[in-house]
């Protein structure tokens, strides 16, 4: 059976997720070790900052759980409260939901699909991806494409950082080519930096009370850092300003903003103030060439996007439900393959034996018409011997079930 087990941001805190994560440098080794232990027939591992999940075809998930605990040296009783286990069909449904971004921290985010593809690629490289998991993930990719092309799951903005980029692109044709100043170096600024810098800005500067921390963030994006008290000398050099500090008083006052606008010769400056209390004085937004947006302004965009995405989630879940049933049908069809193969092998043995018998008769000079007639009769008798004997020997409900099965298999109607 196909199983999925693991932890994610819904089930476990960061401290636990960190302990069972598989770094890119260890993933291939982990896959090989798990496969070598022979507790799984097929396996793929998805490990991101928000989840660690093992997808496997195995007899039971318990040995995989034991291996995970031992590999990361995390005791069972520490891991158990945060661990979830899905078997068919919920494992299939979970894989589809993850690929579509429905299980993500930000509903509908597209990055997870690329991460799933990386996990599949790693499993293929190590040789731990067999027929079942290969088919599962190919279907998952297909479902994700269908959901994104037929619903609005990824069309709306659902994060403050993305909303900031969206508003900036209303002022400037593109973030690319603009000079960006980030004020602060906390978690929100890090998230905003990731979104804004993905658009390849011309220059990145980080202003922070602690220059070392600001420099760490700036260097990730090829930028530079300044002290917060240097802000008045640098503000005019930037087109986009994103601020989020814990300062109890405004960092950018009306006077500082007026001097910056004058120095810029009235070229527009876009400011996003995500701080509470505000980093930018309210009056700054009244200046002609300043476009100031607060956390409340961005929240309205995010709220609207969330409502639209929730409606899309309902559509997406409907699509996933249908595709899960189709995949289960494929798995069930695979279960009949050995029986079908055995049936065909048996029929082939009978055919060969009877053909040899008929050829011997022809070699003795028997009339061809008689040999062909006998061949057809012997074939019919031998093909039907086992099912008719079983039917005659059956009793009660067993006989009724067998009769119904025969009628269905051979398209018969007992009244004919």
Coordinates of C-alpha atoms in Angstrom, one line a residue:
X1 CA 0.0 0.0 0.0
X2 CA 0.9 3.6 -0.4
X3 CA 1.6 5.4 2.9
X4 CA 2.5 9.0 3.8
X5 CA 3.9 9.9 7.2
X6 CA 5.6 13.0 8.6
X7 CA 5.2 16.3 10.3
X8 CA 4.4 19.8 9.0
X9 CA 3.7 23.4 10.2
X10 CA 0.1 22.3 11.1
X11 CA 1.2 19.5 13.4
X12 CA 4.6 20.4 14.8
X13 CA 6.5 23.5 16.1
X14 CA 9.7 24.7 14.3
X15 CA 11.9 23.1 17.0
X16 CA 10.6 19.7 16.2
X17 CA 10.5 20.2 12.4
X18 CA 14.2 21.2 12.5
X19 CA 15.2 18.0 14.2
X20 CA 13.7 15.7 11.5
X21 CA 14.6 17.7 8.4
X22 CA 16.7 16.2 5.7
X23 CA 19.2 18.6 4.2
X24 CA 19.9 18.4 0.5
X25 CA 23.4 17.0 1.2
X26 CA 21.9 14.1 3.2
X27 CA 18.8 13.3 1.2
X28 CA 20.3 10.8 -1.2
X29 CA 22.0 9.0 1.6
X30 CA 18.8 8.8 3.6
X31 CA 16.8 7.4 0.6
X32 CA 19.5 4.8 0.0
X33 CA 19.6 3.8 3.6
X34 CA 15.9 3.4 3.9
X35 CA 15.6 1.4 0.7
X36 CA 18.6 -0.8 1.8
X37 CA 16.8 -1.5 5.1
X38 CA 14.1 -3.2 3.0
X39 CA 11.3 -1.7 5.0
X40 CA 9.9 -0.1 1.8
X41 CA 9.6 -1.2 -1.8
X42 CA 9.5 2.4 -3.0
X43 CA 10.2 5.7 -1.3
X44 CA 10.5 9.5 -1.8
X45 CA 11.3 12.1 0.9
X46 CA 9.9 15.7 0.8
X47 CA 11.8 17.9 3.2
X48 CA 11.2 21.7 3.4
X49 CA 11.2 24.4 6.1
X50 CA 7.5 23.6 6.7
X51 CA 7.4 19.8 6.4
X52 CA 9.2 16.5 6.4
X53 CA 7.2 13.8 4.7
X54 CA 8.0 10.2 3.6
X55 CA 6.0 8.8 0.7
X56 CA 6.4 5.1 0.4
X57 CA 5.0 1.8 -0.9
X58 CA 5.3 -0.6 2.0
X59 CA 3.5 -3.3 4.0
X60 CA 3.2 -1.1 7.1
X61 CA 4.3 2.4 8.1
X62 CA 5.6 1.4 11.5
X63 CA 9.0 0.3 10.4
X64 CA 9.4 3.6 8.5
X65 CA 8.5 5.5 11.7
X66 CA 11.1 3.5 13.6
X67 CA 13.7 4.3 10.9
X68 CA 12.9 8.0 11.0
X69 CA 13.2 8.1 14.7
X70 CA 16.5 6.3 14.7
X71 CA 18.0 8.2 11.7
X72 CA 17.4 11.6 13.4
X73 CA 17.9 10.3 17.0
X74 CA 14.6 11.5 18.1
X75 CA 12.8 9.4 20.7
X76 CA 9.5 7.8 19.7
X77 CA 7.6 9.5 22.5
X78 CA 9.0 12.9 21.4
X79 CA 8.0 12.4 17.8
X80 CA 4.6 10.6 18.2
X81 CA 2.5 13.6 19.3
X82 CA 3.4 15.5 16.1
X83 CA 3.4 12.7 13.6
X84 CA 0.6 12.0 11.1
X85 CA 0.2 8.8 9.1
X86 CA -2.0 8.5 5.9
X87 CA -2.8 5.3 4.1
X88 CA -4.9 4.8 1.0
X89 CA -6.8 6.7 -0.1
X90 CA -5.9 9.6 2.3
X91 CA -2.2 9.3 1.3
X92 CA -3.1 9.9 -2.3
X93 CA -5.4 12.8 -1.4
X94 CA -2.6 14.3 0.8
X95 CA -0.1 14.1 -2.0
X96 CA -2.4 15.8 -4.5
X97 CA -3.3 18.6 -1.9
X98 CA 0.4 19.2 -1.1
X99 CA 1.3 19.5 -4.8
X100 CA -1.6 22.0 -5.3
X101 CA -0.5 24.1 -2.4
X102 CA -3.7 23.4 -0.4
X103 CA -1.7 22.2 2.6
X104 CA 0.8 25.1 2.6
X105 CA 1.1 27.9 5.1
X106 CA 0.1 30.3 2.4
X107 CA -2.8 28.5 0.5
X108 CA -2.1 28.1 -3.1
X109 CA 1.6 29.1 -3.0
X110 CA 3.4 27.7 -6.1
X111 CA 6.9 27.0 -4.6
X112 CA 5.8 23.7 -3.1
X113 CA 5.2 22.1 -6.5
X114 CA 8.8 22.7 -7.4
X115 CA 9.9 21.2 -4.1
X116 CA 7.8 18.1 -4.7
X117 CA 9.4 17.8 -8.1
X118 CA 12.9 18.1 -6.5
X119 CA 12.0 15.3 -4.1
X120 CA 10.8 13.0 -7.0
X121 CA 14.0 13.8 -8.9
X122 CA 16.2 12.8 -5.9
X123 CA 14.3 9.5 -5.5
X124 CA 14.7 8.8 -9.2
X125 CA 18.4 9.5 -9.0
X126 CA 18.8 7.0 -6.1
X127 CA 16.5 4.5 -7.7
X128 CA 13.9 4.3 -5.0
X129 CA 10.9 5.5 -7.1
X130 CA 9.0 2.5 -8.5
X131 CA 5.8 2.2 -10.6
X132 CA 3.3 3.2 -7.9
X133 CA 5.0 6.3 -6.6
X134 CA 6.1 7.4 -10.1
X135 CA 2.5 7.2 -11.2
X136 CA 1.3 8.9 -8.0
X137 CA 3.5 11.9 -8.4
X138 CA 2.9 12.2 -12.1
X139 CA -0.8 12.4 -11.3
X140 CA -0.1 14.9 -8.5
X141 CA 1.7 17.2 -11.0
X142 CA -1.2 16.8 -13.5
X143 CA -3.8 17.6 -10.8
X144 CA -1.7 20.7 -9.7
X145 CA -1.7 21.9 -13.3
X146 CA -5.4 21.4 -13.6
X147 CA -6.2 23.2 -10.4
X148 CA -4.0 26.2 -11.3
X149 CA -5.5 26.4 -14.8
X150 CA -9.1 26.0 -13.9
X151 CA -9.4 27.8 -10.5
X152 CA -8.2 31.1 -9.0
X153 CA -6.2 29.3 -6.3
X154 CA -2.9 31.1 -7.2
X155 CA -4.4 34.3 -8.7
X156 CA -4.9 36.4 -5.6
X157 CA -2.5 38.0 -3.2
X158 CA -2.5 36.4 0.3
X159 CA 0.6 37.8 2.0
X160 CA 1.7 41.2 3.2
X161 CA 5.0 40.9 1.3
X162 CA 3.3 40.0 -2.0
X163 CA 0.8 42.8 -1.5
X164 CA 3.7 45.3 -1.1
X165 CA 5.2 44.2 -4.4
X166 CA 1.7 44.4 -6.1
X167 CA 1.3 48.0 -4.9
X168 CA 4.8 49.0 -5.9
X169 CA 4.1 47.7 -9.5
X170 CA 1.2 50.1 -9.7
X171 CA 3.6 53.1 -9.1
X172 CA 6.5 51.7 -11.2
X173 CA 6.3 49.6 -14.3
X174 CA 8.5 47.1 -12.6
X175 CA 10.4 46.6 -9.4
X176 CA 13.4 45.7 -11.6
X177 CA 15.5 48.7 -12.0
X178 CA 14.4 50.4 -8.8
X179 CA 16.5 51.1 -5.7
X180 CA 15.1 49.5 -2.6
X181 CA 15.7 50.4 1.1
X182 CA 14.6 48.0 3.8
X183 CA 14.4 49.5 7.3
X184 CA 14.8 46.8 10.0
X185 CA 16.0 43.2 9.7
X186 CA 13.3 41.2 11.4
X187 CA 11.2 38.3 10.1
X188 CA 8.7 40.5 8.2
X189 CA 11.5 42.5 6.5
X190 CA 13.2 39.2 5.6
X191 CA 10.0 38.0 3.9
X192 CA 9.5 41.3 2.1
X193 CA 13.1 41.2 0.9
X194 CA 12.6 37.7 -0.6
X195 CA 9.5 38.9 -2.5
X196 CA 10.9 42.3 -3.7
X197 CA 14.4 41.0 -4.5
X198 CA 12.9 38.2 -6.6
X199 CA 12.1 41.0 -9.1
X200 CA 15.8 41.8 -9.5
X201 CA 15.9 45.4 -8.2
X202 CA 18.8 47.7 -9.2
X203 CA 20.1 48.3 -5.7
X204 CA 19.3 46.9 -2.2
X205 CA 20.1 48.6 1.1
X206 CA 19.3 47.5 4.6
X207 CA 19.1 50.1 7.4
X208 CA 19.2 48.6 10.9
X209 CA 20.2 49.5 14.5
X210 CA 22.6 46.6 14.5
X211 CA 24.6 46.9 11.3
X212 CA 25.9 43.3 11.5
X213 CA 22.4 41.9 11.3
X214 CA 21.5 44.3 8.5
X215 CA 24.6 43.3 6.6
X216 CA 23.7 39.6 6.9
X217 CA 20.4 40.2 5.3
X218 CA 21.7 42.6 2.6
X219 CA 24.5 40.3 1.5
X220 CA 22.0 37.6 0.6
X221 CA 20.7 39.8 -2.1
X222 CA 24.0 41.5 -3.1
X223 CA 23.2 44.7 -1.2
X224 CA 24.8 46.9 1.5
X225 CA 23.9 47.9 5.0
X226 CA 23.8 51.2 6.9
X227 CA 23.2 52.3 10.4
X228 CA 19.7 53.6 11.2
X229 CA 21.1 57.0 12.1
X230 CA 22.5 57.3 8.6
X231 CA 18.9 57.1 7.1
X232 CA 18.5 60.9 6.5
X233 CA 21.5 60.9 4.2
X234 CA 20.3 57.9 2.2
X235 CA 16.5 58.1 2.0
X236 CA 16.5 60.2 -1.2
X237 CA 18.6 57.7 -3.1
X238 CA 15.9 55.0 -3.0
X239 CA 12.7 54.6 -5.0
X240 CA 11.0 52.0 -2.7
X241 CA 11.2 52.0 1.1
X242 CA 9.9 49.1 3.2
X243 CA 9.9 49.6 6.9
X244 CA 9.1 47.4 9.9
X245 CA 10.9 48.0 13.2
X246 CA 9.9 47.8 16.8
X247 CA 10.6 51.5 17.4
X248 CA 8.0 53.2 19.7
X249 CA 8.4 56.5 17.7
X250 CA 8.4 57.2 13.9
X251 CA 11.7 56.8 12.2
X252 CA 10.7 58.8 9.1
X253 CA 9.2 62.1 10.0
X254 CA 7.6 64.7 7.7
X255 CA 10.7 66.9 7.6
X256 CA 13.0 64.0 6.6
X257 CA 10.5 63.0 3.9
X258 CA 10.2 66.5 2.5
X259 CA 13.9 66.9 2.2
X260 CA 14.1 63.5 0.4
X261 CA 11.3 64.5 -2.1
X262 CA 13.1 67.8 -2.8
X263 CA 16.4 66.0 -3.4
X264 CA 14.7 63.5 -5.7
X265 CA 13.3 66.5 -7.8
X266 CA 9.8 65.2 -7.3
X267 CA 10.5 61.7 -8.6
X268 CA 7.9 59.4 -6.8
X269 CA 8.9 57.5 -3.7
X270 CA 6.9 54.4 -2.7
X271 CA 6.8 53.6 1.1
X272 CA 5.4 50.6 2.8
X273 CA 5.1 50.9 6.6
X274 CA 4.4 47.5 8.2
X275 CA 5.2 48.6 11.7
X276 CA 2.8 48.9 14.6
X277 CA 3.2 51.6 16.0
X278 CA 4.0 53.3 12.7
X279 CA 7.6 53.9 11.5
X280 CA 6.4 56.7 9.2
X281 CA 4.5 59.8 10.3
X282 CA 1.0 59.8 8.9
X283 CA 1.5 63.3 7.4
X284 CA 4.2 61.9 5.0
X285 CA 1.4 60.3 3.0
X286 CA 0.0 63.8 2.2
X287 CA 3.1 64.8 0.2
X288 CA 2.4 64.9 -3.5
X289 CA 5.2 62.6 -4.7
X290 CA 5.0 60.1 -1.8
X291 CA 2.9 57.0 -2.0
X292 CA 2.5 55.7 1.5
X293 CA 0.8 52.4 2.4
X294 CA 0.3 51.1 6.0
X295 CA -0.2 47.6 7.3
X296 CA -4.0 48.2 7.2
X297 CA -3.9 49.1 3.5
X298 CA -2.1 45.9 2.7
X299 CA -4.4 43.9 5.0
X300 CA -7.3 44.9 2.8
X301 CA -5.6 43.5 -0.3
X302 CA -4.7 40.3 1.6
X303 CA -8.2 39.8 3.0
X304 CA -9.7 40.2 -0.5
X305 CA -7.3 37.6 -1.8
X306 CA -8.0 35.2 1.0
X307 CA -11.7 35.3 0.3
X308 CA -11.1 34.6 -3.4
X309 CA -8.7 31.8 -2.6
X310 CA -11.1 30.1 -0.2
X311 CA -13.7 30.0 -2.9
X312 CA -11.1 28.5 -5.2
X313 CA -10.2 25.9 -2.5
X314 CA -13.7 24.5 -2.7
X315 CA -13.3 24.0 -6.5
X316 CA -9.8 22.5 -6.1
X317 CA -11.0 20.0 -3.4
X318 CA -13.7 18.9 -5.9
X319 CA -11.1 18.3 -8.6
X320 CA -8.8 16.5 -6.2
X321 CA -11.7 14.2 -5.0
X322 CA -12.3 13.1 -8.6
X323 CA -8.7 12.5 -9.4
X324 CA -8.2 10.5 -6.2
X325 CA -11.0 8.1 -7.2
X326 CA -9.4 7.7 -10.6
X327 CA -6.0 6.9 -9.1
X328 CA -7.6 4.4 -6.8
X329 CA -9.2 2.8 -9.8
X330 CA -5.8 2.5 -11.4
X331 CA -4.3 0.9 -8.3
X332 CA -7.2 -1.6 -8.1
X333 CA -6.8 -2.5 -11.8
X334 CA -3.1 -3.2 -11.0
X335 CA -4.2 -5.6 -8.3
X336 CA -6.0 -7.8 -10.9
X337 CA -3.0 -7.9 -13.2
X338 CA -1.5 -11.1 -11.5
X339 CA -4.9 -12.9 -11.8
X340 CA -5.3 -11.9 -15.4
X341 CA -1.8 -13.0 -16.2
X342 CA -2.4 -16.4 -14.5
X343 CA -5.6 -16.8 -16.4
X344 CA -4.0 -16.1 -19.7
X345 CA -1.0 -18.4 -18.9
X346 CA -3.4 -21.2 -18.0
X347 CA -5.4 -20.7 -21.3
X348 CA -2.1 -20.6 -23.3
X349 CA -1.0 -23.9 -21.8
X350 CA -4.3 -25.6 -22.7
X351 CA -4.1 -24.1 -26.2
X352 CA -0.6 -25.4 -26.8
X353 CA -1.3 -28.9 -25.4
X354 CA -4.4 -29.2 -27.6
X355 CA -2.6 -27.9 -30.6
X356 CA 0.1 -30.5 -30.2
X357 CA -2.5 -33.2 -29.8
X358 CA -4.3 -32.1 -33.0
X359 CA -1.0 -32.0 -35.0
X360 CA -0.2 -35.5 -34.0
X361 CA -3.6 -36.7 -35.2
X362 CA -3.1 -34.9 -38.5
X363 CA 0.3 -36.6 -38.7
X364 CA -1.4 -40.0 -38.4
X365 CA -3.6 -39.2 -41.4
X366 CA -6.8 -38.3 -39.5
X367 CA -9.3 -36.3 -41.5
X368 CA -8.7 -32.5 -41.0
X369 CA -12.4 -31.8 -40.5
X370 CA -12.6 -34.3 -37.7
X371 CA -9.4 -33.1 -36.1
X372 CA -10.6 -29.4 -36.1
X373 CA -14.0 -30.4 -34.7
X374 CA -12.3 -32.4 -32.0
X375 CA -9.8 -29.6 -31.3
X376 CA -12.7 -27.1 -30.8
X377 CA -14.6 -29.4 -28.5
X378 CA -11.6 -30.2 -26.3
X379 CA -10.7 -26.6 -26.0
X380 CA -14.2 -25.6 -25.0
X381 CA -14.4 -28.5 -22.4
X382 CA -11.0 -27.7 -20.9
X383 CA -11.6 -23.9 -20.7
X384 CA -15.0 -24.4 -19.0
X385 CA -14.1 -27.4 -16.8
X386 CA -12.8 -25.4 -13.8
X387 CA -15.6 -22.8 -13.6
X388 CA -18.4 -25.3 -14.2
X389 CA -17.0 -27.7 -11.6
X390 CA -16.7 -24.9 -9.1
X391 CA -20.2 -23.7 -9.8
X392 CA -21.6 -27.2 -9.4
X393 CA -19.8 -27.7 -6.1
X394 CA -20.9 -24.4 -4.6
X395 CA -23.8 -24.0 -2.2
X396 CA -26.0 -21.2 -0.8
X397 CA -24.8 -17.6 -1.1
X398 CA -21.4 -18.8 -2.5
X399 CA -23.2 -20.3 -5.5
X400 CA -25.3 -17.1 -6.0
X401 CA -22.2 -15.0 -5.8
X402 CA -20.3 -17.2 -8.3
X403 CA -23.3 -17.3 -10.7
X404 CA -23.5 -13.5 -10.6
X405 CA -19.7 -13.3 -11.3
X406 CA -19.9 -15.7 -14.2
X407 CA -22.8 -13.8 -15.8
X408 CA -20.9 -10.5 -15.4
X409 CA -17.6 -11.9 -16.6
X410 CA -19.0 -13.6 -19.7
X411 CA -21.8 -11.2 -20.4
X412 CA -24.5 -13.8 -19.9
X413 CA -28.2 -13.6 -19.0
X414 CA -29.4 -16.8 -17.2
X415 CA -32.8 -16.6 -18.9
X416 CA -31.3 -16.8 -22.4

